[in-house]
PDB file of C-alpha atoms in Angstrom:
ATOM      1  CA  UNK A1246     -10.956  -7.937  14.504  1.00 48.00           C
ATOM      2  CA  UNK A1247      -8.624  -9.880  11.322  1.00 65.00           C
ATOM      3  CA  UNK A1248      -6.435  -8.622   9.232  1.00 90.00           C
ATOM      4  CA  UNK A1249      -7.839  -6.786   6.267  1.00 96.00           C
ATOM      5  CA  UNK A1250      -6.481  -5.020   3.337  1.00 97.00           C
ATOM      6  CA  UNK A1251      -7.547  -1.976   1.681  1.00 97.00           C
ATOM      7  CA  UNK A1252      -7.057  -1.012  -1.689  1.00 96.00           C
ATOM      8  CA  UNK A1253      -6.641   2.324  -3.516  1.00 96.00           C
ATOM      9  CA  UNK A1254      -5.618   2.987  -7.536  1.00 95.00           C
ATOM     10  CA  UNK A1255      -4.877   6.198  -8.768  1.00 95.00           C
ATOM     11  CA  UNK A1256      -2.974   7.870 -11.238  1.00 93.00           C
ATOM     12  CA  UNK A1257       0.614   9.019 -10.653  1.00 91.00           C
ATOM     13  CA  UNK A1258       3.018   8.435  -7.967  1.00 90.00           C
ATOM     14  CA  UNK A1259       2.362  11.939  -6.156  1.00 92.00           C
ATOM     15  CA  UNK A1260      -1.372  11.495  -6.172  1.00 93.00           C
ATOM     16  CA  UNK A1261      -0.194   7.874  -4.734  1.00 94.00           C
ATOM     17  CA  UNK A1262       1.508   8.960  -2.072  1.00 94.00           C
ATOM     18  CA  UNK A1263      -0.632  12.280  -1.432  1.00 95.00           C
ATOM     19  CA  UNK A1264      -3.242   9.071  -0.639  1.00 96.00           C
ATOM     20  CA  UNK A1265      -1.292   6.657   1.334  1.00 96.00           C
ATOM     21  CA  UNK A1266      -0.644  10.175   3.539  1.00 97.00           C
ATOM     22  CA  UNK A1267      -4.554  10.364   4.069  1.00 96.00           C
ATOM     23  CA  UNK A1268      -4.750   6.942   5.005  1.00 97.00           C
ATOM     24  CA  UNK A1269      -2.310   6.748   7.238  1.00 96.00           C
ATOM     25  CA  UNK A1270      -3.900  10.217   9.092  1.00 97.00           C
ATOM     26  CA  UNK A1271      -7.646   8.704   8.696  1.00 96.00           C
ATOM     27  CA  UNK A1272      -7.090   5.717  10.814  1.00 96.00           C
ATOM     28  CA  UNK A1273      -4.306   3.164  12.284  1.00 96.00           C
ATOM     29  CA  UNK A1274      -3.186   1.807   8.562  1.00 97.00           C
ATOM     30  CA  UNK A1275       0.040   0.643   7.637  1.00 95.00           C
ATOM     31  CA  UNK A1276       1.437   0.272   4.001  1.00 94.00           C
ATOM     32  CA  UNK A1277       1.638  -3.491   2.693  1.00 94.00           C
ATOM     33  CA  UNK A1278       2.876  -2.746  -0.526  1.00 93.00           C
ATOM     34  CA  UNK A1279       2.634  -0.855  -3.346  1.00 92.00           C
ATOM     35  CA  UNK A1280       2.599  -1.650  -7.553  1.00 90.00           C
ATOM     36  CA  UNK A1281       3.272   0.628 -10.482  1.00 88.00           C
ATOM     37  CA  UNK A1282       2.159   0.230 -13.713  1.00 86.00           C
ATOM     38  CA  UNK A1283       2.351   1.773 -16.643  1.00 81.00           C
ATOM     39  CA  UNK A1284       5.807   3.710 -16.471  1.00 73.00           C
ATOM     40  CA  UNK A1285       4.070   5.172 -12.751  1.00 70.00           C
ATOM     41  CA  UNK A1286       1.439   6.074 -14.401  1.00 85.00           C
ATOM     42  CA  UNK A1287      -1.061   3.978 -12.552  1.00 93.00           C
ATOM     43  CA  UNK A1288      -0.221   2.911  -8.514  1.00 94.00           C
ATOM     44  CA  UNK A1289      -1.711   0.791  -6.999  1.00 94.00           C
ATOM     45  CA  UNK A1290      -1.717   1.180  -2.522  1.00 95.00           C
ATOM     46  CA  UNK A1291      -2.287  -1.423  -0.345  1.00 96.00           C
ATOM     47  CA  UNK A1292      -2.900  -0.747   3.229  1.00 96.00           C
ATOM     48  CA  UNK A1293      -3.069  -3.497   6.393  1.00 96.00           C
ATOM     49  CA  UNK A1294      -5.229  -3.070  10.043  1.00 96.00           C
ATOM     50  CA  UNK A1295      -8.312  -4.312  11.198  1.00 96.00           C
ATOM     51  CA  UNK A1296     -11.626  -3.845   8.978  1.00 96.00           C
ATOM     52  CA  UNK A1297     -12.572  -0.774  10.580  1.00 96.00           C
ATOM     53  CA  UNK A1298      -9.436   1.008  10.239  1.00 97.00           C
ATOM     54  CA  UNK A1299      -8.944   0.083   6.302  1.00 97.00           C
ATOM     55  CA  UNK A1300     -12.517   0.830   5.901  1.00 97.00           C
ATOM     56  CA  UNK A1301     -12.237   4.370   7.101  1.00 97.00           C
ATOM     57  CA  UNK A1302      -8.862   4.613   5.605  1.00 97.00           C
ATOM     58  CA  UNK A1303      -9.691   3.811   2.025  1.00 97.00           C
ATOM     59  CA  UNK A1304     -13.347   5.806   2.273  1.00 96.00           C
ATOM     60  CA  UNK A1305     -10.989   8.978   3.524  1.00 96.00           C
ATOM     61  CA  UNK A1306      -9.045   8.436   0.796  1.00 96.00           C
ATOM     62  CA  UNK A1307     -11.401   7.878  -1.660  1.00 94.00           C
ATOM     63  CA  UNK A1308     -13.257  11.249  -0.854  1.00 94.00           C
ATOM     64  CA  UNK A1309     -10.154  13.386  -0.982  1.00 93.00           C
ATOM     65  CA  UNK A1310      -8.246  12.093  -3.855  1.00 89.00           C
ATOM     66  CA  UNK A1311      -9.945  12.710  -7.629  1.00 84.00           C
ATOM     67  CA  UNK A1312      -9.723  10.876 -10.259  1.00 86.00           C
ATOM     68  CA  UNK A1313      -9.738   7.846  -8.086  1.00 90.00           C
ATOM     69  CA  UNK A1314      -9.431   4.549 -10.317  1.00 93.00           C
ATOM     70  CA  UNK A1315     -10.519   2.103  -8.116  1.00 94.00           C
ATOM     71  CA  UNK A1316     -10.628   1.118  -4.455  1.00 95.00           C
ATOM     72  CA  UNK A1317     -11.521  -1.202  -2.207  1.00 95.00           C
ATOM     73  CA  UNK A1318     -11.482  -2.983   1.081  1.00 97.00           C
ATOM     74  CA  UNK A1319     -10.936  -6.975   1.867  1.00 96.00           C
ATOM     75  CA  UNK A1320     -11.905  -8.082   5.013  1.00 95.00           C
ATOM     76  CA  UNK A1321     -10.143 -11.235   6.582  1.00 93.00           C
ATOM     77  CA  UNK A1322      -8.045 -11.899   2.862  1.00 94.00           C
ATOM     78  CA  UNK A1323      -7.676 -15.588   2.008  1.00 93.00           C
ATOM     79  CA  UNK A1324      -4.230 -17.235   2.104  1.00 94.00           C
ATOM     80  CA  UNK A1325      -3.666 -16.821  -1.394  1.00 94.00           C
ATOM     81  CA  UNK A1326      -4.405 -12.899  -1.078  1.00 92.00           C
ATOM     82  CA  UNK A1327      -2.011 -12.680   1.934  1.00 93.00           C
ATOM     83  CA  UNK A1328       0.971 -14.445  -0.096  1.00 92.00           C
ATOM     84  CA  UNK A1329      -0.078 -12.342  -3.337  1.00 91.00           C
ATOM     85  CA  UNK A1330       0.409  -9.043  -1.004  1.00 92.00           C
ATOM     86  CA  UNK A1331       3.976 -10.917   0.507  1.00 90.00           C
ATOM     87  CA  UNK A1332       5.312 -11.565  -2.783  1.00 89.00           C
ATOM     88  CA  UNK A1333       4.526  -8.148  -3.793  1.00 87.00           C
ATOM     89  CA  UNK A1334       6.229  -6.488  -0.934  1.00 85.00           C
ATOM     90  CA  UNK A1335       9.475  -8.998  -1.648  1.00 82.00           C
ATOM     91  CA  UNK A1336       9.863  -7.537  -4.624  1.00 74.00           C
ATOM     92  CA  UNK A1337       9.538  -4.131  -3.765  1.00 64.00           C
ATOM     93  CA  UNK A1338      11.943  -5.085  -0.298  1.00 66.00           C
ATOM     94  CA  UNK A1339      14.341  -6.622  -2.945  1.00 65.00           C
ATOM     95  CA  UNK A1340      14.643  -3.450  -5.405  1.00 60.00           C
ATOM     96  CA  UNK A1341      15.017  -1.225  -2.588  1.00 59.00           C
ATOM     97  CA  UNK A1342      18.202  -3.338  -1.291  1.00 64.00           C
ATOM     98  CA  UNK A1343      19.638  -3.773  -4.720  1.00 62.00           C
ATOM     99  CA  UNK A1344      19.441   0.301  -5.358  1.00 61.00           C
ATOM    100  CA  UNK A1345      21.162   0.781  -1.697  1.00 63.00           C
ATOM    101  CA  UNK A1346      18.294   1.754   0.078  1.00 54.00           C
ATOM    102  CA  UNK A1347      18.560   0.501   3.678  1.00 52.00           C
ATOM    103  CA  UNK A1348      15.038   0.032   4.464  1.00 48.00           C
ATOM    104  CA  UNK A1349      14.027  -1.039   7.850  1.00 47.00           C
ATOM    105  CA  UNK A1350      11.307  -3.751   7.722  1.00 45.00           C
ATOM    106  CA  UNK A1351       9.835  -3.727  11.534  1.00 41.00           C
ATOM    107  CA  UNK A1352       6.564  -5.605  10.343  1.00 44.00           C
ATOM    108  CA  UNK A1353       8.057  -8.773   9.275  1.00 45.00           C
ATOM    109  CA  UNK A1354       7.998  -8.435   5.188  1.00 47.00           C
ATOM    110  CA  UNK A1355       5.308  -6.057   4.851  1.00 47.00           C
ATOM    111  CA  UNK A1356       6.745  -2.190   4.776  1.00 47.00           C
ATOM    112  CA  UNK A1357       6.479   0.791   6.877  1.00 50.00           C
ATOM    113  CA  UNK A1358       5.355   3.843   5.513  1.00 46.00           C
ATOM    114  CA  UNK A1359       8.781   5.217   6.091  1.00 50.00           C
ATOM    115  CA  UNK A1360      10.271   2.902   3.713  1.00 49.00           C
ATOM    116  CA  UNK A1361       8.033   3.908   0.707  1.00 44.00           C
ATOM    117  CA  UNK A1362       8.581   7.453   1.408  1.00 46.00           C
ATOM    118  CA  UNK A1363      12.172   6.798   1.465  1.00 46.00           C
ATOM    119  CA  UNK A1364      11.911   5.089  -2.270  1.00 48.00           C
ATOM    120  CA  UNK A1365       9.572   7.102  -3.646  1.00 44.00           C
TER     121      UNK A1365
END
């Protein structure tokens, strides 16, 4: 199976990472990134395995978690998705460094779950 992402948007950083804990448990996921909005308000997670995996990750997810914004899955992402999701985690990679956060980065750009923990 490809590469796929899966998608989850919820309100506040602790119901964030109360999610991304789920996902991780549900099925082999890894974190790709995350975005906040709105002061933290609104976070966006984005997950990484095979389409099974994120599928069962995000549904888990999904089921636990209330109010859930939005969520969703993308199976086999197109090029520009993949950079979208690289430039993302750059960003996040690049805050982390300038706030002294040594964050290891064993996946090749894309973070561990470990890392996020440790900036959250």
């Amino acid at each position: 199976m490809g590469k796929s992402y899966g998608l989850i948007e919820i309100t506040g950083v602790t119901a964030a990472v109360d999610a991304l804990d789920i996902m991780c448990k549900a099925a082999e996921v890894t974190l790709a990134t995350w975005e906040r909005k709105l002061g933290g308000r609104l976070v966006t997670i984005i997950v990484e395995g095979d389409v099974a995996a994120v599928t069962a990750a995000v549904e888990a997810a999904a089921h636990a978690i209330k109010p859930l914004v939005a969520s969703g899955v993308i199976a086999n992402p197109h090029e520009e998705i993949v950079g979208l999701v690289k430039r993302s985690s750059s960003r996040f990679m690049t805050a982390s460094i300038e706030a002294g956060v040594e964050a290891e980065n064993p996946a090749g750009g894309m973070l561990s779950e470990e890392s996020y923990l440790q900036e959250v």
